[in-house]
Coordinates of C-alpha atoms in Angstrom, one line a residue:
Chain H
M1 CA 0.2 -0.3 0.1
S2 CA 1.2 3.5 -0.9
N3 CA 2.2 6.2 1.6
R4 CA -1.0 8.1 0.4
H5 CA -3.5 5.2 0.6
L6 CA -2.0 4.5 3.8
S7 CA -2.5 7.9 5.3
G8 CA -5.9 8.4 3.6
A9 CA -6.9 5.4 5.6
V10 CA -6.0 6.7 8.7
I11 CA -7.9 10.1 7.9
V12 CA -11.2 8.2 7.7
L13 CA -10.2 6.2 10.3
L14 CA -9.8 8.9 12.7
L15 CA -13.0 10.7 11.0
I16 CA -14.8 7.5 11.7
S17 CA -13.5 7.2 15.3
R18 CA -15.1 11.5 16.6
V19 CA -18.1 10.3 15.4
S20 CA -18.4 6.8 16.8
S21 CA -17.0 8.2 20.1
G22 CA -19.8 7.2 22.3
L23 CA -21.5 10.0 22.4
E24 CA -25.1 9.4 21.7
L25 CA -27.7 12.1 20.6
S26 CA -31.5 11.1 20.4
A27 CA -34.9 13.3 19.8
S28 CA -38.1 12.7 21.9
T29 CA -39.6 13.5 18.0
N30 CA -38.7 13.7 14.1
S31 CA -41.3 15.3 13.7
A32 CA -42.6 18.4 16.2
T33 CA -45.8 19.5 15.2
A34 CA -46.0 22.4 17.4
G35 CA -42.5 23.6 17.5
Y36 CA -41.7 22.0 20.5
F37 CA -38.8 19.1 21.5
T38 CA -36.2 17.4 23.6
L39 CA -33.6 16.2 22.1
A40 CA -31.5 13.3 25.0
W41 CA -28.0 12.0 25.2
F42 CA -26.4 9.1 27.3
S43 CA -21.9 9.5 27.2
P44 CA -20.6 8.7 30.2
D45 CA -17.5 8.3 29.2
I46 CA -16.8 11.8 27.8
Q47 CA -17.5 15.1 28.9
V48 CA -19.8 16.9 26.5
T49 CA -19.8 21.0 26.0
V50 CA -21.6 22.1 24.0
L51 CA -24.6 21.0 21.2
Q52 CA -24.4 22.4 18.1
Q53 CA -27.8 23.5 15.9
S54 CA -28.1 23.8 12.4
T55 CA -30.6 24.4 9.1
S56 CA -27.5 22.6 7.6
P57 CA -26.5 18.7 7.6
E58 CA -22.7 20.2 7.1
F59 CA -22.6 22.3 9.5
H60 CA -21.9 25.4 8.1
E61 CA -23.6 27.6 9.7
Y62 CA -24.5 26.9 13.6
T63 CA -24.8 28.0 16.7
E64 CA -24.0 26.5 20.3
T65 CA -25.3 25.8 23.2
H66 CA -23.4 25.2 26.6
V67 CA -24.7 21.9 27.6
S68 CA -22.5 20.7 30.7
N69 CA -24.2 18.9 33.6
V70 CA -27.2 18.1 31.8
Q71 CA -28.6 14.9 29.7
Q72 CA -31.2 16.8 28.4
S73 CA -33.0 19.9 26.4
T74 CA -35.8 20.9 26.2
L75 CA -36.0 23.6 22.8
T76 CA -39.1 25.7 21.8
G77 CA -40.5 28.4 19.8
F78 CA -39.2 26.7 16.8
N79 CA -40.4 27.7 12.9
D80 CA -41.1 25.4 10.1
G81 CA -38.3 23.5 8.8
K82 CA -35.2 20.9 9.0
W83 CA -33.1 21.4 12.1
Y84 CA -30.3 19.6 12.3
F85 CA -28.0 18.4 15.7
R86 CA -25.1 17.7 16.5
L87 CA -22.9 17.3 20.0
K88 CA -19.6 18.5 20.7
G89 CA -17.1 16.6 23.5
S90 CA -14.1 18.4 25.1
Q91 CA -11.8 16.4 22.8
G92 CA -13.7 17.6 20.5
E93 CA -15.5 14.6 19.6
Y94 CA -19.0 14.3 17.9
S95 CA -22.3 12.7 18.6
N96 CA -24.2 11.7 15.7
I97 CA -26.5 13.8 13.7
V98 CA -29.7 14.0 14.9
N99 CA -32.4 15.5 12.5
V100 CA -35.8 16.6 13.5
E101 CA -38.5 18.7 11.5
V102 CA -40.7 20.9 12.7
H103 CA -44.0 21.4 10.4
H104 CA -46.7 22.8 12.6
H105 CA -50.4 22.9 11.9
S106 CA -52.2 24.8 9.2
L107 CA -54.1 28.3 10.3
S108 CA -57.1 26.1 8.8
K109 CA -56.9 23.6 11.7
A110 CA -56.4 26.1 14.4
F111 CA -59.4 28.6 13.2
L112 CA -61.4 25.1 13.1
F113 CA -61.2 25.0 16.7
F114 CA -61.1 28.2 18.0
T115 CA -64.3 28.9 16.2
L116 CA -65.2 25.8 17.7
G117 CA -64.4 27.4 21.0
L118 CA -65.6 30.1 20.2
L119 CA -69.5 28.7 19.3
M120 CA -69.2 26.8 22.2
F121 CA -68.0 29.3 25.0
C122 CA -71.3 31.9 23.4
L123 CA -73.8 28.8 24.5
L124 CA -72.0 28.2 27.3
I125 CA -72.3 32.0 28.5
T126 CA -75.9 32.1 27.3
I127 CA -77.5 29.1 29.0
L128 CA -75.9 30.4 32.2
I129 CA -77.4 34.0 31.4
L130 CA -80.9 32.4 31.9
G131 CA -80.5 29.7 34.0
Y132 CA -79.6 32.5 36.2
K133 CA -82.5 34.5 35.2
Q134 CA -85.2 31.8 35.6
H135 CA -83.5 30.9 39.1
R136 CA -83.9 34.5 40.6
S137 CA -87.4 34.7 39.4
S138 CA -88.2 31.4 41.1
L139 CA -86.7 32.6 44.2
L140 CA -88.8 35.6 43.5
Q141 CA -92.2 33.3 43.4
Chain X
M1 CA -25.3 26.2 32.0
N2 CA -27.4 25.9 35.0
Q3 CA -26.5 25.0 38.7
Q4 CA -28.4 24.6 41.5
I5 CA -29.0 28.3 43.5
L6 CA -30.1 26.9 46.8
S7 CA -28.1 24.8 49.0
P8 CA -29.9 21.1 49.8
T9 CA -29.7 21.8 53.4
L10 CA -30.8 25.6 53.4
A11 CA -33.7 24.1 51.0
L12 CA -34.1 20.7 53.4
L13 CA -34.6 23.5 56.5
I14 CA -37.9 26.0 54.6
L15 CA -39.6 22.5 53.8
I16 CA -39.2 21.6 57.4
L17 CA -40.2 24.7 58.8
F18 CA -43.2 25.9 56.8
S19 CA -44.4 21.5 57.0
M20 CA -44.5 22.2 60.7
I21 CA -46.2 25.8 60.6
W22 CA -48.4 24.5 58.8
I23 CA -49.4 21.2 61.3
A24 CA -49.2 23.1 64.0
F25 CA -51.8 25.2 62.5
G26 CA -54.6 22.1 61.3
L27 CA -53.7 20.9 64.6
Y28 CA -54.7 24.5 66.6
L29 CA -57.7 24.3 63.9
G30 CA -59.1 20.7 64.0
R31 CA -59.5 20.8 67.3
K32 CA -62.7 22.1 67.6
N33 CA -64.3 19.8 65.0
K34 CA -66.7 17.5 65.7
T35 CA -69.8 16.6 63.1
L36 CA -68.8 15.7 59.4
S37 CA -70.2 19.5 58.7
D38 CA -67.4 20.7 60.8
S39 CA -64.9 18.6 59.2
M40 CA -66.4 18.3 55.8
L41 CA -67.1 21.7 55.5
A42 CA -66.3 23.9 58.3
G43 CA -70.1 24.5 59.4
R44 CA -71.2 26.2 56.2
N45 CA -70.9 29.3 57.4
V46 CA -67.1 30.5 55.9
G47 CA -68.2 34.5 55.4
L48 CA -66.7 36.8 52.1
A49 CA -63.1 37.5 52.8
L50 CA -62.1 33.2 54.0
A51 CA -64.5 32.5 50.6
T52 CA -62.6 34.8 48.5
A53 CA -59.6 33.8 49.7
T54 CA -59.7 29.9 49.3
A55 CA -60.8 30.2 46.2
M56 CA -58.1 32.4 44.8
A57 CA -55.5 30.2 46.8
T58 CA -57.0 26.8 45.4
W59 CA -57.1 28.2 42.0
V60 CA -53.7 28.9 42.4
T61 CA -51.6 26.2 42.5
S62 CA -48.9 24.5 41.6
N63 CA -49.7 24.1 37.9
T64 CA -50.6 28.4 38.0
T65 CA -46.4 28.9 39.7
L66 CA -44.4 25.8 36.6
T67 CA -47.6 25.2 34.5
A68 CA -47.8 28.4 33.8
P69 CA -44.2 29.0 32.7
Q70 CA -43.6 25.7 30.9
L71 CA -46.7 26.9 28.9
T72 CA -45.4 29.9 27.8
Y73 CA -42.0 28.6 26.9
Q74 CA -44.0 25.5 24.5
L75 CA -46.7 27.9 23.3
G76 CA -45.3 31.4 23.7
V77 CA -47.3 34.4 24.3
W78 CA -51.0 32.9 23.6
G79 CA -49.9 30.2 26.2
M80 CA -49.5 31.8 28.5
L81 CA -53.0 34.4 27.8
G82 CA -54.5 31.3 27.3
Y83 CA -53.7 29.5 30.5
S84 CA -55.2 32.8 32.2
L85 CA -59.0 31.7 30.9
G86 CA -58.7 29.4 33.8
A87 CA -60.2 31.8 35.6
V88 CA -63.1 31.8 33.2
G89 CA -64.4 28.9 35.1
L90 CA -64.1 30.2 38.6
L91 CA -65.7 33.9 37.2
L92 CA -68.7 31.5 35.3
F93 CA -69.4 29.3 38.9
A94 CA -70.0 32.4 40.8
P95 CA -73.6 32.2 39.5
L96 CA -74.2 27.9 39.6
S97 CA -72.7 27.7 43.3
E98 CA -76.2 29.5 44.4
R99 CA -78.2 27.3 42.4
I100 CA -75.8 25.4 44.3
K101 CA -76.5 26.0 47.6
S102 CA -80.2 26.8 47.2
I103 CA -81.4 23.2 45.5
L104 CA -79.1 21.3 47.4
P105 CA -79.0 22.8 51.6
G106 CA -78.4 19.5 53.0
A107 CA -75.7 17.4 50.9
Y108 CA -72.0 17.1 50.9
T109 CA -70.6 16.7 47.1
S110 CA -71.5 17.4 43.6
G111 CA -71.3 13.4 43.6
D112 CA -74.6 14.3 45.1
F113 CA -76.0 16.2 43.3
I114 CA -75.4 13.8 39.9
R115 CA -77.3 11.1 41.8
L116 CA -80.3 13.1 42.6
R117 CA -80.8 15.2 39.8
F118 CA -79.3 11.8 37.0
G119 CA -79.7 8.6 38.9
V120 CA -76.9 5.7 39.5
F121 CA -75.3 5.6 35.8
A122 CA -74.7 9.0 35.5
W123 CA -73.7 9.1 38.8
R124 CA -71.1 6.2 38.4
V125 CA -69.8 6.7 35.2
F126 CA -68.6 10.9 36.6
L127 CA -67.7 9.4 39.3
I128 CA -64.5 7.4 37.6
I129 CA -64.4 10.9 36.1
S130 CA -63.9 12.6 38.7
L131 CA -61.6 10.8 40.6
S132 CA -60.1 10.2 37.4
Y133 CA -59.1 14.0 37.6
A134 CA -58.7 14.2 41.4
F135 CA -56.0 11.5 41.2
G136 CA -54.2 13.4 37.7
W137 CA -54.9 16.3 39.7
L138 CA -52.8 14.7 43.4
V139 CA -49.9 13.0 41.1
S140 CA -49.8 16.4 39.2
L141 CA -49.3 18.7 42.4
G142 CA -46.9 15.9 44.2
M143 CA -44.6 15.9 41.4
A144 CA -44.9 19.5 41.1
G145 CA -43.2 19.4 44.9
G146 CA -40.9 17.1 43.9
I147 CA -39.8 18.8 41.0
L148 CA -39.4 22.2 42.1
V149 CA -37.0 21.2 45.2
N150 CA -34.5 19.7 42.6
A151 CA -34.9 22.3 40.5
L152 CA -33.8 25.2 42.9
S153 CA -31.7 22.8 45.5
G154 CA -30.7 19.4 43.8
L155 CA -32.1 17.7 47.2
P156 CA -34.0 14.5 44.8
Y157 CA -37.1 14.1 43.6
P158 CA -38.4 11.5 45.6
V159 CA -37.4 14.0 49.0
G160 CA -39.3 17.3 48.3
M161 CA -42.2 15.1 47.2
T162 CA -42.2 12.6 49.9
I163 CA -42.2 15.9 52.2
I164 CA -44.9 18.1 50.5
L165 CA -47.1 15.2 50.3
I166 CA -46.6 14.1 54.0
T167 CA -47.3 17.9 55.5
C168 CA -50.5 18.4 52.8
V169 CA -51.5 15.0 54.3
S170 CA -51.1 15.9 57.4
Y171 CA -52.9 18.8 58.5
T172 CA -55.6 17.5 56.0
F173 CA -55.7 14.9 58.5
F174 CA -55.9 17.0 61.5
G175 CA -57.8 19.8 60.4
G176 CA -60.7 19.2 57.7
L177 CA -62.2 22.2 55.2
K178 CA -61.6 24.7 58.2
A179 CA -57.7 24.2 58.2
V180 CA -57.7 24.1 54.5
I181 CA -59.3 27.4 53.8
A182 CA -57.9 29.3 56.8
T183 CA -53.7 27.8 55.2
D184 CA -55.1 28.9 52.3
F185 CA -55.8 32.8 53.8
I186 CA -52.2 32.9 54.4
Q187 CA -50.6 31.4 51.2
T188 CA -52.8 33.4 49.0
I189 CA -51.0 36.7 50.5
I190 CA -47.9 34.7 49.6
I191 CA -48.7 34.0 46.4
V192 CA -50.1 37.1 45.7
L193 CA -47.2 39.4 46.8
G194 CA -44.1 37.1 45.9
V195 CA -45.0 36.4 42.1
V196 CA -45.4 40.2 41.6
V197 CA -42.0 40.6 43.4
T198 CA -40.6 38.0 41.8
A199 CA -41.5 39.9 38.3
V200 CA -41.0 43.2 38.5
F201 CA -37.2 41.8 40.0
I202 CA -36.3 40.2 36.8
I203 CA -38.0 43.0 34.3
N204 CA -36.2 45.6 36.2
L205 CA -33.3 43.3 36.4
I206 CA -33.3 42.4 32.1
G207 CA -35.6 44.4 30.6
I208 CA -38.0 43.6 28.1
E209 CA -36.3 44.5 24.8
P210 CA -33.3 42.1 25.6
I211 CA -35.6 39.4 26.3
Y212 CA -37.4 40.0 22.8
Q213 CA -35.1 40.3 20.4
S214 CA -33.7 36.4 22.1
L215 CA -37.0 36.0 21.3
E216 CA -37.3 37.1 17.9
Q217 CA -34.2 35.2 17.1
E218 CA -33.7 32.3 18.7
R219 CA -37.5 31.2 18.8
P220 CA -39.7 33.3 16.8
M221 CA -42.5 31.5 17.4
L222 CA -43.5 32.2 21.0
L223 CA -44.0 35.8 19.9
N224 CA -45.9 35.1 16.6
L225 CA -49.7 35.3 17.0
L226 CA -50.3 33.0 14.4
F227 CA -49.0 30.0 15.8
P228 CA -51.3 26.8 14.7
A229 CA -51.1 24.8 18.5
A230 CA -51.5 27.7 20.8
I231 CA -54.0 28.8 19.0
M232 CA -55.9 25.2 19.0
F233 CA -54.9 25.7 23.3
L234 CA -57.0 29.1 23.8
F235 CA -60.6 27.6 23.6
N236 CA -59.5 24.0 25.3
N237 CA -57.1 26.0 28.5
L238 CA -60.4 27.8 29.3
F239 CA -63.1 24.1 28.9
F240 CA -60.7 22.4 31.0
G241 CA -60.6 24.9 33.6
V242 CA -64.3 25.7 33.3
G243 CA -64.8 21.8 33.4
E244 CA -62.4 21.0 36.8
I245 CA -64.4 23.9 38.5
F246 CA -68.0 22.5 37.4
H247 CA -67.2 18.8 37.9
S248 CA -64.9 18.9 41.1
N249 CA -65.5 18.3 44.6
V250 CA -63.1 21.2 45.6
W251 CA -65.4 23.8 44.2
W252 CA -68.8 22.5 45.2
S253 CA -67.8 21.7 48.9
R254 CA -66.9 25.6 49.4
A255 CA -70.3 26.1 47.3
F256 CA -72.1 24.2 50.5
A257 CA -69.5 25.7 53.1
F258 CA -70.3 29.5 51.6
S259 CA -72.0 30.7 53.9
N260 CA -75.9 32.2 51.9
G261 CA -75.4 35.0 49.8
V262 CA -71.3 34.9 49.3
G263 CA -70.8 32.3 46.8
L264 CA -71.0 34.5 44.1
K265 CA -69.7 37.3 45.4
A266 CA -65.8 34.9 46.5
Y267 CA -66.2 34.0 43.0
L268 CA -66.0 36.7 41.2
L269 CA -63.2 37.9 43.7
A270 CA -61.2 35.2 42.7
G271 CA -61.8 34.6 39.0
L272 CA -61.2 38.8 38.6
F273 CA -57.9 37.8 41.1
W274 CA -56.4 35.6 39.6
M275 CA -56.5 36.4 36.5
P276 CA -52.8 38.1 36.3
I277 CA -51.6 35.4 38.7
P278 CA -50.7 33.2 35.6
V279 CA -49.9 36.1 33.0
V280 CA -46.8 37.2 35.4
A281 CA -45.5 33.8 36.1
G282 CA -45.7 32.4 32.8
F283 CA -43.7 35.3 32.0
I284 CA -40.8 35.0 33.7
A285 CA -40.4 31.7 31.2
L286 CA -40.1 34.3 28.4
T287 CA -36.5 35.4 29.8
A288 CA -35.0 31.7 29.3
P289 CA -33.6 32.1 25.5
H290 CA -32.0 36.0 26.2
L291 CA -30.2 34.0 29.6
N292 CA -28.6 30.9 27.7
L293 CA -30.3 28.7 29.9
V294 CA -30.7 24.9 29.1
I295 CA -34.2 24.0 30.1
P296 CA -33.7 19.8 30.4
A297 CA -37.5 19.1 30.9
A298 CA -40.5 22.2 29.9
D299 CA -41.7 22.0 33.6
M300 CA -38.8 23.1 35.9
V301 CA -38.8 26.5 33.4
G302 CA -39.8 28.8 35.8
P303 CA -37.9 27.3 39.1
L304 CA -34.3 27.7 36.6
V305 CA -34.8 31.0 35.2
V306 CA -36.1 31.9 38.7
G307 CA -33.2 31.0 40.6
Q308 CA -30.5 32.1 37.5
V309 CA -31.5 35.6 38.0
L310 CA -32.6 36.1 41.7
G311 CA -29.7 34.1 42.7
G312 CA -30.7 32.5 46.7
V313 CA -33.0 35.0 48.1
G314 CA -35.7 35.2 45.2
S315 CA -35.1 31.6 45.2
V316 CA -36.2 31.4 48.3
I317 CA -39.2 33.7 47.9
F318 CA -40.4 31.6 44.5
F319 CA -39.6 28.5 46.8
I320 CA -42.0 29.8 49.9
V321 CA -44.3 31.1 46.6
V322 CA -44.8 27.7 44.7
F323 CA -44.8 26.1 48.5
S324 CA -47.9 27.9 48.9
A325 CA -49.6 26.5 46.2
L326 CA -49.4 23.1 46.0
A327 CA -49.8 23.3 49.9
S328 CA -53.2 25.2 49.2
S329 CA -54.2 23.2 46.7
L330 CA -52.6 19.8 47.4
D331 CA -55.3 20.3 50.9
S332 CA -58.4 21.3 49.0
L333 CA -57.8 18.3 46.9
L334 CA -57.0 15.9 49.3
A335 CA -60.2 17.1 51.5
A336 CA -63.0 17.2 48.7
T337 CA -61.4 14.1 47.0
A338 CA -61.7 11.9 50.3
D339 CA -64.8 13.5 51.1
V340 CA -66.3 12.3 47.7
I341 CA -65.0 8.4 48.7
T342 CA -66.8 9.0 51.6
Q343 CA -70.0 10.5 51.2
D344 CA -70.7 8.9 47.4
V345 CA -68.3 5.7 47.3
Y346 CA -68.3 4.6 51.4
R347 CA -71.7 5.4 52.0
G348 CA -73.3 5.6 48.2
H349 CA -71.7 2.5 48.3
W350 CA -71.0 0.1 50.0
N351 CA -72.6 0.9 53.3
N352 CA -75.8 3.3 52.9
T353 CA -76.8 3.3 56.8
A354 CA -73.5 4.6 57.9
T355 CA -73.7 7.1 60.5
D356 CA -72.0 10.7 60.0
E357 CA -69.5 8.8 63.3
Q358 CA -68.7 6.5 60.6
C359 CA -68.2 9.2 57.9
V360 CA -65.7 11.5 59.3
R361 CA -63.5 8.1 60.8
M362 CA -63.4 6.7 57.6
N363 CA -63.1 10.6 55.7
K364 CA -60.1 9.7 58.2
Y365 CA -59.0 7.0 56.7
I366 CA -58.9 7.6 53.1
I367 CA -57.3 11.7 52.9
I368 CA -54.1 8.6 54.7
T369 CA -55.3 6.4 51.6
L370 CA -55.3 8.5 49.1
G371 CA -51.7 10.2 50.5
V372 CA -50.1 6.8 50.1
L373 CA -50.8 6.4 46.5
T374 CA -50.3 10.0 45.3
W375 CA -47.1 9.6 46.6
V376 CA -47.1 5.3 45.2
L377 CA -47.9 6.9 41.6
C378 CA -46.1 10.7 41.6
L379 CA -42.4 8.4 42.8
P380 CA -41.5 7.0 39.1
K381 CA -43.0 10.6 37.7
L382 CA -43.9 9.2 34.4
S383 CA -45.0 12.7 32.3
T384 CA -44.3 16.5 32.4
L385 CA -47.0 19.1 34.5
G386 CA -48.8 19.8 31.3
S387 CA -49.2 16.9 30.1
L388 CA -50.2 14.8 32.9
L389 CA -53.1 17.5 33.8
Y390 CA -54.0 17.8 30.5
F391 CA -54.8 14.4 29.9
T392 CA -57.1 14.8 32.4
G393 CA -58.8 17.4 30.2
A394 CA -60.5 14.9 27.9
F395 CA -62.3 13.5 30.8
V396 CA -63.7 16.3 33.0
A397 CA -64.5 18.7 29.8
S398 CA -67.6 16.3 29.3
T399 CA -68.8 17.2 32.5
I400 CA -69.9 20.9 31.8
W401 CA -73.0 20.6 29.5
P402 CA -74.8 17.8 32.1
I403 CA -74.1 20.1 34.7
V404 CA -74.7 23.6 32.9
F405 CA -78.3 21.7 31.6
G406 CA -78.6 19.6 34.4
I407 CA -79.0 22.2 36.9
Y408 CA -81.4 25.2 35.6
F409 CA -83.7 22.4 33.0
R410 CA -85.8 19.7 33.7
W411 CA -85.5 17.8 30.2
V412 CA -82.0 16.0 30.8
S413 CA -82.3 13.2 31.5
G414 CA -79.4 10.7 32.8
V415 CA -79.2 8.7 30.2
A416 CA -78.5 11.9 28.5
A417 CA -76.4 13.1 30.9
G418 CA -74.2 9.8 31.0
M419 CA -73.7 9.0 27.6
A420 CA -72.6 12.6 27.2
M421 CA -69.7 11.8 30.1
L422 CA -69.3 8.5 28.3
L423 CA -68.3 9.4 24.8
G424 CA -67.0 12.9 25.3
T425 CA -64.2 11.6 27.5
A426 CA -63.8 8.5 25.2
T427 CA -63.2 11.5 21.9
G428 CA -61.2 14.0 24.2
L429 CA -58.4 11.1 24.9
I430 CA -58.8 10.4 20.9
A431 CA -57.8 13.7 19.9
Y432 CA -55.2 13.9 23.1
F433 CA -52.8 11.5 21.4
Q434 CA -54.1 12.2 17.8
I435 CA -54.0 15.8 16.9
G436 CA -53.1 16.8 20.5
F437 CA -52.7 17.8 24.6
Y438 CA -54.3 21.2 23.1
V439 CA -57.8 20.0 21.5
A440 CA -58.5 17.0 24.5
A441 CA -60.9 19.0 26.3
L442 CA -62.2 21.2 23.5
V443 CA -63.3 17.9 21.3
S444 CA -64.3 15.7 24.9
S445 CA -66.6 19.1 25.3
A446 CA -67.6 19.3 21.7
V447 CA -69.3 15.7 21.9
S448 CA -70.6 15.8 25.3
L449 CA -72.5 18.5 24.2
L450 CA -74.1 17.1 21.3
V451 CA -75.1 13.9 23.2
L452 CA -76.9 15.4 24.8
L453 CA -78.7 17.4 22.9
S454 CA -79.9 14.3 20.4
I455 CA -80.1 11.7 23.7
S456 CA -82.7 15.1 25.2
R457 CA -84.2 15.3 21.5
F458 CA -85.5 12.2 22.1
V459 CA -86.2 11.2 25.3
P460 CA -86.8 14.3 27.6
D461 CA -86.8 13.8 31.1
N462 CA -89.1 16.3 33.7
F463 CA -87.2 16.9 36.8
S464 CA -89.1 18.3 39.6
F465 CA -86.4 20.7 41.6
H466 CA -88.8 21.4 43.8
A467 CA -89.1 17.6 44.8
L468 CA -84.9 17.8 45.0
M469 CA -85.5 20.9 47.5
E470 CA -88.1 18.7 49.7
T471 CA -86.5 15.5 50.3
Q472 CA -83.0 18.1 52.0
K473 CA -85.6 19.9 54.6

């Protein structure tokens, strides 16, 4: 095997070892309809330092949150879209990449439930007013 | 990065100190309880100030101080405002409480009304719903105690949960409803002052603008007024709250306990005073992104933010506030649930010749048993507070229409009421799992209404309220 091939093989092995580092990241769901989900991780031998978040699986641009001393994080308020997460250890190791797709309920569905609630609320108020008036007049009799 | 703010020793000391004070108070107040009415209904003559305070304090639960921030963290601005719609239940119960006192002067529980008004079938369906809700709420309260203590101090979850349960069971056991109502009065003052001081402090320390910018950049949906799940949540929470209050013996027992003419004013005032509390508590959660806090579970956001921003002193204040909120609700729920089991299960099904003295004794055993069962169910910590609470929404929202129509109108039959509750609950649970917690109560209520009106259309009743009142004399 030539030196070039050997160097390439070593690099691949190093990359594999960095990804398969024992850092396991998982998500409570892969499809969130309300914009929130929980990420959890297990790393008995590795100190986790940051959680990285990106909109691309290559993590060209990402934000970081320091997550020492915890085993999970609940994230909320996400817009529609695909979000990618991975952990980074103190020695530069990375976990597996987790993908969560946020797809909110449609506004038409939301307003359907809202309208149903509003109609029932109006009916409830009406019944209570009628009932109260009836009760008061029965007391006077 | 998160860190514990209170030392475990200090947290334990505060817990034990408050527990001793509350138990001593319960012993003092319970010394004159002689009859079943004394024990279960505080003698049926509670005045306006205490009535308002107990109604408000009981409704300010750990859910108000912990779940309101959770829902704000998950559903944003509408989560916060939607939670405050829980006050509507108190407001709408005001006229009902007057009617309840009027037509059932000798009754003890909401189960008594369902039994006398609708008969055995509807009564048994109602009891299953009511007890399911009671256990769900009891477990959520017990869990909240453990979560609070753990989040602020690192004390293991079972420790905080156990101490709070032992305390509440003890003073409810010794003092009955009198102890519950009297401690509510003090807890109301602590809760209102504590929540307001906390929120004002946080706003002054951080400022509205930085909070808003962080949300806009990192959590934009939390500010979005067209957040679909949050819009669905609004009336769901309203009907959940209405269902909780309309059916639960926690509120019926107070309606029976208040002096004549007090119930209407007390519930109206309590509802108005309660409404801003979840908004203030929920606002706290919106600072989490700005603080770069890691929130392991959404129901921990409130204590974690307070601990981070206010440090040790503020955490002590928040700790006392939430402990008070917990205790003021846990005791009420223990007392009311024990009353239902005593009156409707023990006396209604098991021993219908039981004397009042036997019921007083049984009531005490049941309080202890409920405490133990709750502890067992709390230990595994199976869910978050919000998810557990809104699971019960499918149950309680189905009772709204049978109670509202049944209390005023004669044409609702027992079959209609029973089937409405059954089918409402079933479809509410389906909606909970298929769509989300934020629609379960609404669906349950809608189906219940449809079933009630449909059956009553073809099989109307002709109930006599006059005869009902005569049997109470």
